[in-house]
Amino acid sequence: MTDTAPTAQDQPGRLHGEYKVPGGKLVVVDLDVVDGLLTGVSVSGDFFLEPDEALLDINRALTGLPETTTAAELSAAVAASLPPGAVLFGFSADAVAVTVRRALAKATSWTDHHWNVIAPTVLPTHVNVALDEVLTEEVGAGRRNPTLRFWDWEEPSVVIGSFQSVRNELDPDGVARHGITVVRRISGGGAMFMEAGNCITYSLYLPQSLVDGVSFADSYAFLDAWVMAALEKIGVTAFYVPLNDIATEQGKIGGAAQKRLANGGMLHHVTMSYDIDADKMVEVLRIGKEKLSDKGTRSAKKRVDPLRRQTGLARTEIIAAMMEVFSERYAATSSELTDAELDAARERVATKFGTEEWLNRVP
């Protein structure tokens, strides 16, 4: 019989946090808080670190810091403690900071929340865009659970990013000829060319505590880890191309955009191409050489690599697989848009998203 020392989780009063680095390793932090200061800090995990002594340096750097220390300050303290030439493989100073914040309940994990999923509902594009703002506000205010919502629509549309110029992004002749509805969204990023059934679009509404300490760049892959698993399930190996492109070996399949609100809510929005009419797209969008210069291609058509071709599945089957993986991974339950949310979105269309002032705020 051997004696087993109690783990930090078994010790009463110890705070425990875990963070799985996207594409990396697990970081674990156990600590106490005494008189508002971190004490007994112990960082562990299945990462790699050279030299070994650097782990003690990290623990010492964190010990004694106020429990109110921000993620950026925690990360800076860890980085400053490392000896010259130290190698962190599978984790980072930022990852340690996230884990400490989780132990202190300043940051949350996926499993700390009850998630909802809203299946695709056909709505006007203006309403879809307005719902992104309304539902992000609702989650930030605590009136709605964090939610994954899939879009659906009928009218051919272009949804431009919050900071894009209308005249620079759109060909007015193509817009008129093809009867395109043009809408500006609240998140940044590029234009989305959307016809009925030609792409898969979803919005994730979450509290910012979920990405507390995660860098802006890393938050994209972090929030889409589940969809990468869903694509893998249907035979598509996808990966992120910084900052916000989702791609496979055959080319780009989608892009993401985000918006963080003052009330603590956050929108993470993704559109993936399913079966896009590339000829029509380039008649509607002005996709210039500069846009393509870092993509390794000369033709906008070559950038569209639809999921239909790569999977052979119907769009509805792909969405169903995504909903299934998300629900299984995060114990999510189904939900529907409420009448109040839809009314608020329609009101927002009338006062903001459907107005010329909003659309042309960047002419």
Short mmCIF file of C-alpha atoms in Angstrom, two decimals:
data_model
loop_
_atom_site.label_atom_id
_atom_site.label_comp_id
_atom_site.label_asym_id
_atom_site.label_seq_id
_atom_site.Cartn_x
_atom_site.Cartn_y
_atom_site.Cartn_z
CA MET A 1 0.00 0.00 0.00
CA THR A 2 1.34 3.43 -0.91
CA ASP A 3 0.44 6.77 0.56
CA THR A 4 -0.90 9.37 -1.84
CA ALA A 5 -0.48 13.02 -0.98
CA PRO A 6 -3.68 15.07 -1.21
CA THR A 7 -4.02 17.11 -4.36
CA ALA A 8 -4.70 20.82 -4.27
CA GLN A 9 -8.31 20.12 -5.24
CA ASP A 10 -8.68 17.95 -2.13
CA GLN A 11 -7.45 20.67 0.23
CA PRO A 12 -10.29 22.74 1.74
CA GLY A 13 -10.31 26.37 0.69
CA ARG A 14 -7.93 25.97 -2.24
CA LEU A 15 -9.01 27.69 -5.44
CA HIS A 16 -8.60 25.70 -8.64
CA GLY A 17 -8.56 26.81 -12.28
CA GLU A 18 -7.99 25.01 -15.58
CA TYR A 19 -7.50 26.24 -19.14
CA LYS A 20 -6.94 24.16 -22.26
CA VAL A 21 -4.89 26.25 -24.68
CA PRO A 22 -6.43 26.06 -28.19
CA GLY A 23 -4.15 23.72 -30.11
CA GLY A 24 -1.93 23.46 -27.03
CA LYS A 25 -1.76 21.98 -23.57
CA LEU A 26 -3.69 22.05 -20.29
CA VAL A 27 -2.67 24.62 -17.69
CA VAL A 28 -3.78 24.19 -14.07
CA VAL A 29 -3.45 26.67 -11.21
CA ASP A 30 -4.15 26.07 -7.53
CA LEU A 31 -3.91 28.88 -5.01
CA ASP A 32 -5.21 30.51 -1.84
CA VAL A 33 -6.24 34.10 -1.21
CA VAL A 34 -5.20 35.61 2.13
CA ASP A 35 -5.98 39.24 2.94
CA GLY A 36 -6.68 39.86 -0.74
CA LEU A 37 -3.33 38.48 -1.92
CA LEU A 38 -2.50 35.33 -3.89
CA THR A 39 -0.64 32.78 -1.76
CA GLY A 40 0.54 29.20 -2.22
CA VAL A 41 0.33 29.55 -6.00
CA SER A 42 1.03 26.28 -7.83
CA VAL A 43 1.07 26.13 -11.63
CA SER A 44 1.00 22.69 -13.27
CA GLY A 45 -0.08 20.97 -16.47
CA ASP A 46 0.97 18.75 -19.36
CA PHE A 47 2.92 21.54 -21.07
CA PHE A 48 6.69 21.68 -21.65
CA LEU A 49 8.97 24.20 -19.97
CA GLU A 50 12.71 24.76 -20.03
CA PRO A 51 14.50 25.18 -17.71
CA ASP A 52 12.66 23.25 -15.00
CA GLU A 53 13.38 25.96 -12.45
CA ALA A 54 11.29 28.43 -14.43
CA LEU A 55 8.15 26.86 -12.95
CA LEU A 56 9.22 27.99 -9.48
CA ASP A 57 9.94 31.43 -10.89
CA ILE A 58 6.39 31.61 -12.26
CA ASN A 59 4.89 30.53 -8.92
CA ARG A 60 6.97 33.13 -7.05
CA ALA A 61 6.03 35.88 -9.47
CA LEU A 62 2.32 35.26 -8.93
CA THR A 63 2.51 34.86 -5.16
CA GLY A 64 1.72 38.07 -3.33
CA LEU A 65 -0.14 39.75 -6.19
CA PRO A 66 -3.56 41.27 -5.35
CA GLU A 67 -6.53 39.13 -6.30
CA THR A 68 -7.75 42.11 -8.33
CA THR A 69 -4.72 41.92 -10.65
CA THR A 70 -5.85 42.06 -14.27
CA ALA A 71 -5.12 39.33 -16.79
CA ALA A 72 -2.69 41.62 -18.60
CA GLU A 73 -0.83 42.35 -15.35
CA LEU A 74 -0.69 38.66 -14.44
CA SER A 75 0.70 37.80 -17.86
CA ALA A 76 3.31 40.56 -17.59
CA ALA A 77 4.39 39.30 -14.17
CA VAL A 78 4.84 35.77 -15.50
CA ALA A 79 6.77 36.96 -18.55
CA ALA A 80 9.06 39.13 -16.43
CA SER A 81 9.87 36.19 -14.14
CA LEU A 82 11.20 33.95 -16.91
CA PRO A 83 14.96 33.60 -17.24
CA PRO A 84 16.63 34.51 -20.55
CA GLY A 85 16.20 31.74 -23.10
CA ALA A 86 13.25 30.10 -21.32
CA VAL A 87 11.07 28.01 -23.64
CA LEU A 88 7.34 27.60 -23.11
CA PHE A 89 5.86 24.94 -25.37
CA GLY A 90 2.10 24.31 -25.45
CA PHE A 91 1.27 27.28 -23.22
CA SER A 92 2.17 30.92 -22.60
CA ALA A 93 2.23 33.65 -19.98
CA ASP A 94 -1.24 34.65 -21.20
CA ALA A 95 -2.49 31.10 -20.65
CA VAL A 96 -1.26 31.15 -17.06
CA ALA A 97 -3.05 34.47 -16.54
CA VAL A 98 -6.32 33.06 -17.89
CA THR A 99 -6.02 30.07 -15.55
CA VAL A 100 -5.37 32.25 -12.51
CA ARG A 101 -8.39 34.40 -13.36
CA ARG A 102 -10.51 31.26 -13.67
CA ALA A 103 -9.34 30.04 -10.28
CA LEU A 104 -10.40 33.40 -8.85
CA ALA A 105 -13.77 33.20 -10.66
CA LYS A 106 -12.91 36.40 -12.52
CA ALA A 107 -12.95 34.47 -15.78
CA THR A 108 -15.36 31.71 -16.74
CA SER A 109 -15.17 28.51 -18.76
CA TRP A 110 -17.70 27.04 -21.19
CA THR A 111 -19.06 24.71 -18.51
CA ASP A 112 -19.78 27.59 -16.13
CA HIS A 113 -22.70 28.61 -18.35
CA HIS A 114 -26.00 27.14 -19.49
CA TRP A 115 -25.90 27.39 -23.28
CA ASN A 116 -28.84 27.61 -25.67
CA VAL A 117 -29.00 26.83 -29.39
CA ILE A 118 -31.44 28.51 -31.79
CA ALA A 119 -32.03 26.59 -35.02
CA PRO A 120 -32.17 28.42 -38.37
CA THR A 121 -35.25 30.62 -38.80
CA VAL A 122 -35.90 32.47 -42.07
CA LEU A 123 -35.84 36.19 -41.34
CA PRO A 124 -35.11 39.35 -43.35
CA THR A 125 -31.39 40.10 -43.42
CA HIS A 126 -31.96 43.43 -41.64
CA VAL A 127 -33.63 41.57 -38.78
CA ASN A 128 -30.83 39.00 -38.61
CA VAL A 129 -28.29 41.80 -38.25
CA ALA A 130 -30.39 43.65 -35.67
CA LEU A 131 -30.81 40.47 -33.65
CA ASP A 132 -27.03 40.26 -33.30
CA GLU A 133 -27.06 43.55 -31.41
CA VAL A 134 -30.21 42.80 -29.41
CA LEU A 135 -29.19 39.31 -28.29
CA THR A 136 -25.64 40.40 -27.43
CA GLU A 137 -27.15 43.07 -25.20
CA GLU A 138 -29.52 40.55 -23.64
CA VAL A 139 -26.69 38.14 -22.78
CA GLY A 140 -24.55 40.96 -21.41
CA ALA A 141 -27.43 42.08 -19.20
CA GLY A 142 -28.03 38.53 -17.95
CA ARG A 143 -31.54 38.31 -19.40
CA ARG A 144 -30.64 35.51 -21.83
CA ASN A 145 -28.37 32.50 -21.51
CA PRO A 146 -25.27 32.50 -23.71
CA THR A 147 -26.61 31.40 -27.08
CA LEU A 148 -25.59 29.98 -30.45
CA ARG A 149 -27.96 31.11 -33.23
CA PHE A 150 -27.93 29.96 -36.85
CA TRP A 151 -29.17 32.42 -39.45
CA ASP A 152 -31.48 31.82 -42.37
CA TRP A 153 -32.75 34.27 -45.01
CA GLU A 154 -34.28 34.43 -48.47
CA GLU A 155 -33.38 37.72 -50.17
CA PRO A 156 -29.93 38.03 -51.83
CA SER A 157 -27.87 40.26 -49.56
CA VAL A 158 -24.50 41.71 -48.78
CA VAL A 159 -23.68 42.33 -45.13
CA ILE A 160 -20.74 44.71 -44.83
CA GLY A 161 -18.47 45.11 -41.82
CA SER A 162 -18.95 47.95 -39.38
CA PHE A 163 -15.98 49.93 -40.70
CA GLN A 164 -16.18 49.19 -44.43
CA SER A 165 -16.83 51.84 -47.05
CA VAL A 166 -20.00 51.32 -49.10
CA ARG A 167 -18.50 52.77 -52.27
CA ASN A 168 -15.26 50.84 -51.92
CA GLU A 169 -16.88 47.46 -51.23
CA LEU A 170 -19.88 47.42 -53.57
CA ASP A 171 -20.42 47.76 -57.30
CA PRO A 172 -23.70 49.72 -57.54
CA ASP A 173 -24.50 48.32 -60.99
CA GLY A 174 -24.13 44.74 -59.75
CA VAL A 175 -26.16 45.49 -56.63
CA ALA A 176 -29.00 46.91 -58.71
CA ARG A 177 -28.87 44.23 -61.41
CA HIS A 178 -29.07 41.36 -58.94
CA GLY A 179 -31.51 42.99 -56.50
CA ILE A 180 -29.10 42.87 -53.56
CA THR A 181 -30.14 44.03 -50.09
CA VAL A 182 -27.20 45.81 -48.45
CA VAL A 183 -26.92 45.92 -44.64
CA ARG A 184 -24.18 47.09 -42.28
CA ARG A 185 -23.53 44.96 -39.17
CA ILE A 186 -22.06 45.96 -35.79
CA SER A 187 -18.96 43.75 -36.03
CA GLY A 188 -15.85 44.47 -38.07
CA GLY A 189 -14.39 42.31 -40.82
CA GLY A 190 -15.24 41.93 -44.48
CA ALA A 191 -18.34 41.81 -46.65
CA MET A 192 -20.57 38.71 -46.76
CA PHE A 193 -22.28 37.82 -50.05
CA MET A 194 -25.40 35.89 -49.07
CA GLU A 195 -28.03 34.21 -51.23
CA ALA A 196 -30.57 31.75 -49.88
CA GLY A 197 -28.79 28.52 -49.01
CA ASN A 198 -25.37 29.60 -50.29
CA CYS A 199 -23.56 29.86 -46.96
CA ILE A 200 -23.75 28.87 -43.30
CA THR A 201 -23.89 31.75 -40.86
CA TYR A 202 -24.03 31.59 -37.08
CA SER A 203 -23.72 34.03 -34.21
CA LEU A 204 -22.43 33.24 -30.74
CA TYR A 205 -23.61 35.53 -27.94
CA LEU A 206 -21.50 35.20 -24.80
CA PRO A 207 -20.31 36.99 -21.69
CA GLN A 208 -16.86 38.51 -22.06
CA SER A 209 -15.79 36.63 -18.93
CA LEU A 210 -15.43 33.56 -21.18
CA VAL A 211 -12.52 35.19 -23.01
CA ASP A 212 -11.07 37.06 -20.02
CA GLY A 213 -7.29 37.00 -20.43
CA VAL A 214 -7.48 35.43 -23.90
CA SER A 215 -5.89 37.73 -26.46
CA PHE A 216 -8.09 39.26 -29.13
CA ALA A 217 -6.34 37.17 -31.78
CA ASP A 218 -6.53 33.90 -29.82
CA SER A 219 -10.21 34.40 -28.97
CA TYR A 220 -11.24 33.57 -32.54
CA ALA A 221 -9.85 30.03 -32.54
CA PHE A 222 -10.88 29.57 -28.89
CA LEU A 223 -14.54 30.35 -29.60
CA ASP A 224 -14.62 28.19 -32.74
CA ALA A 225 -12.93 25.05 -31.38
CA TRP A 226 -16.31 23.32 -31.36
CA VAL A 227 -16.99 24.06 -35.03
CA MET A 228 -13.59 22.68 -36.01
CA ALA A 229 -14.62 19.47 -34.24
CA ALA A 230 -17.94 19.49 -36.10
CA LEU A 231 -16.21 19.94 -39.45
CA GLU A 232 -13.81 17.12 -38.59
CA LYS A 233 -16.83 14.92 -37.87
CA ILE A 234 -18.12 15.43 -41.43
CA GLY A 235 -14.70 14.87 -42.97
CA VAL A 236 -13.36 18.42 -43.25
CA THR A 237 -10.08 19.26 -41.55
CA ALA A 238 -10.17 23.02 -40.98
CA PHE A 239 -7.86 25.48 -39.27
CA TYR A 240 -7.57 29.18 -38.52
CA VAL A 241 -5.48 31.49 -40.69
CA PRO A 242 -4.81 34.56 -38.52
CA LEU A 243 -6.57 36.71 -37.84
CA ASN A 244 -10.06 35.57 -38.69
CA ASP A 245 -10.11 33.24 -41.73
CA ILE A 246 -11.21 29.62 -41.52
CA ALA A 247 -9.58 27.42 -44.17
CA THR A 248 -8.83 23.90 -45.31
CA GLU A 249 -6.00 22.63 -47.49
CA GLN A 250 -8.27 23.38 -50.46
CA GLY A 251 -8.73 27.05 -49.58
CA LYS A 252 -10.66 29.52 -47.50
CA ILE A 253 -14.13 28.40 -46.38
CA GLY A 254 -15.15 31.20 -44.04
CA GLY A 255 -14.38 34.15 -41.83
CA ALA A 256 -15.23 35.42 -38.37
CA ALA A 257 -15.94 38.83 -36.84
CA GLN A 258 -16.48 40.07 -33.29
CA LYS A 259 -17.98 42.91 -31.29
CA ARG A 260 -17.70 43.55 -27.56
CA LEU A 261 -20.32 45.70 -25.84
CA ALA A 262 -19.94 47.94 -22.80
CA ASN A 263 -22.39 45.84 -20.76
CA GLY A 264 -20.14 42.76 -20.90
CA GLY A 265 -21.84 41.00 -23.80
CA MET A 266 -19.87 39.80 -26.81
CA LEU A 267 -20.78 38.78 -30.35
CA HIS A 268 -18.73 36.24 -32.30
CA HIS A 269 -20.06 35.87 -35.84
CA VAL A 270 -19.00 33.39 -38.54
CA THR A 271 -19.98 32.89 -42.18
CA MET A 272 -18.81 29.85 -44.14
CA SER A 273 -19.34 29.38 -47.87
CA TYR A 274 -21.51 26.44 -48.89
CA ASP A 275 -22.36 26.91 -52.58
CA ILE A 276 -21.59 30.49 -53.65
CA ASP A 277 -22.13 31.80 -57.18
CA ALA A 278 -18.63 33.24 -57.61
CA ASP A 279 -19.46 34.99 -60.89
CA LYS A 280 -22.32 36.90 -59.28
CA MET A 281 -20.27 37.63 -56.16
CA VAL A 282 -17.53 39.40 -58.10
CA GLU A 283 -20.14 41.42 -59.97
CA VAL A 284 -21.54 42.68 -56.67
CA LEU A 285 -18.40 43.05 -54.54
CA ARG A 286 -15.32 45.06 -55.39
CA ILE A 287 -12.64 42.53 -54.46
CA GLY A 288 -9.39 44.21 -55.36
CA LYS A 289 -5.84 43.05 -55.78
CA GLU A 290 -4.78 44.43 -52.38
CA LYS A 291 -7.43 42.32 -50.66
CA LEU A 292 -6.08 39.23 -52.36
CA SER A 293 -2.40 40.11 -52.06
CA ASP A 294 -1.79 38.13 -48.86
CA LYS A 295 -4.05 35.22 -49.83
CA GLY A 296 -1.72 33.69 -52.39
CA THR A 297 -4.24 33.94 -55.22
CA ARG A 298 -5.09 36.30 -58.04
CA SER A 299 -8.75 35.45 -58.41
CA ALA A 300 -11.58 36.00 -55.98
CA LYS A 301 -13.26 32.92 -57.42
CA LYS A 302 -10.39 30.74 -56.26
CA ARG A 303 -10.93 31.99 -52.69
CA VAL A 304 -14.43 30.49 -52.62
CA ASP A 305 -14.12 26.81 -51.80
CA PRO A 306 -17.63 25.70 -50.86
CA LEU A 307 -18.39 23.16 -48.16
CA ARG A 308 -20.79 21.47 -50.56
CA ARG A 309 -17.90 20.40 -52.79
CA GLN A 310 -15.76 19.23 -49.88
CA THR A 311 -18.46 17.27 -48.03
CA GLY A 312 -21.10 16.26 -50.58
CA LEU A 313 -23.65 16.96 -47.82
CA ALA A 314 -26.75 19.11 -47.87
CA ARG A 315 -26.45 22.44 -46.04
CA THR A 316 -29.07 21.29 -43.54
CA GLU A 317 -26.99 18.21 -42.71
CA ILE A 318 -23.90 20.30 -42.02
CA ILE A 319 -25.83 22.67 -39.75
CA ALA A 320 -27.35 19.69 -37.94
CA ALA A 321 -23.87 18.26 -37.32
CA MET A 322 -22.70 21.61 -35.97
CA MET A 323 -25.68 21.90 -33.63
CA GLU A 324 -25.16 18.34 -32.43
CA VAL A 325 -21.47 18.80 -31.62
CA PHE A 326 -22.07 22.12 -29.85
CA SER A 327 -24.93 20.67 -27.80
CA GLU A 328 -22.97 17.58 -26.80
CA ARG A 329 -19.80 19.48 -25.95
CA TYR A 330 -21.43 22.20 -23.85
CA ALA A 331 -24.67 20.51 -22.70
CA ALA A 332 -26.62 23.12 -24.64
CA THR A 333 -30.40 23.06 -24.85
CA SER A 334 -32.64 24.29 -27.64
CA SER A 335 -34.21 27.72 -27.47
CA GLU A 336 -36.28 30.05 -29.62
CA LEU A 337 -36.36 33.75 -30.27
CA THR A 338 -38.92 35.43 -28.03
CA ASP A 339 -41.57 37.81 -29.29
CA ALA A 340 -39.92 40.57 -27.26
CA GLU A 341 -36.53 39.91 -28.89
CA LEU A 342 -38.03 39.92 -32.39
CA ASP A 343 -39.99 43.11 -31.64
CA ALA A 344 -36.81 44.77 -30.34
CA ALA A 345 -34.93 43.71 -33.47
CA ARG A 346 -37.61 45.09 -35.79
CA GLU A 347 -37.60 48.34 -33.85
CA ARG A 348 -33.81 48.45 -34.19
CA VAL A 349 -34.20 47.99 -37.97
CA ALA A 350 -36.55 50.97 -38.11
CA THR A 351 -34.30 53.23 -36.04
CA LYS A 352 -30.83 52.03 -37.03
CA PHE A 353 -30.06 49.12 -39.32
CA GLY A 354 -32.61 50.00 -41.99
CA THR A 355 -31.62 53.65 -42.17
CA GLU A 356 -29.46 55.32 -44.80
CA GLU A 357 -27.57 57.09 -42.00
CA TRP A 358 -26.34 53.79 -40.56
CA LEU A 359 -25.66 52.14 -43.90
CA ASN A 360 -23.63 55.09 -45.16
CA ARG A 361 -21.87 56.00 -41.93
CA VAL A 362 -18.70 55.11 -43.85
CA PRO A 363 -19.69 56.27 -47.36
#
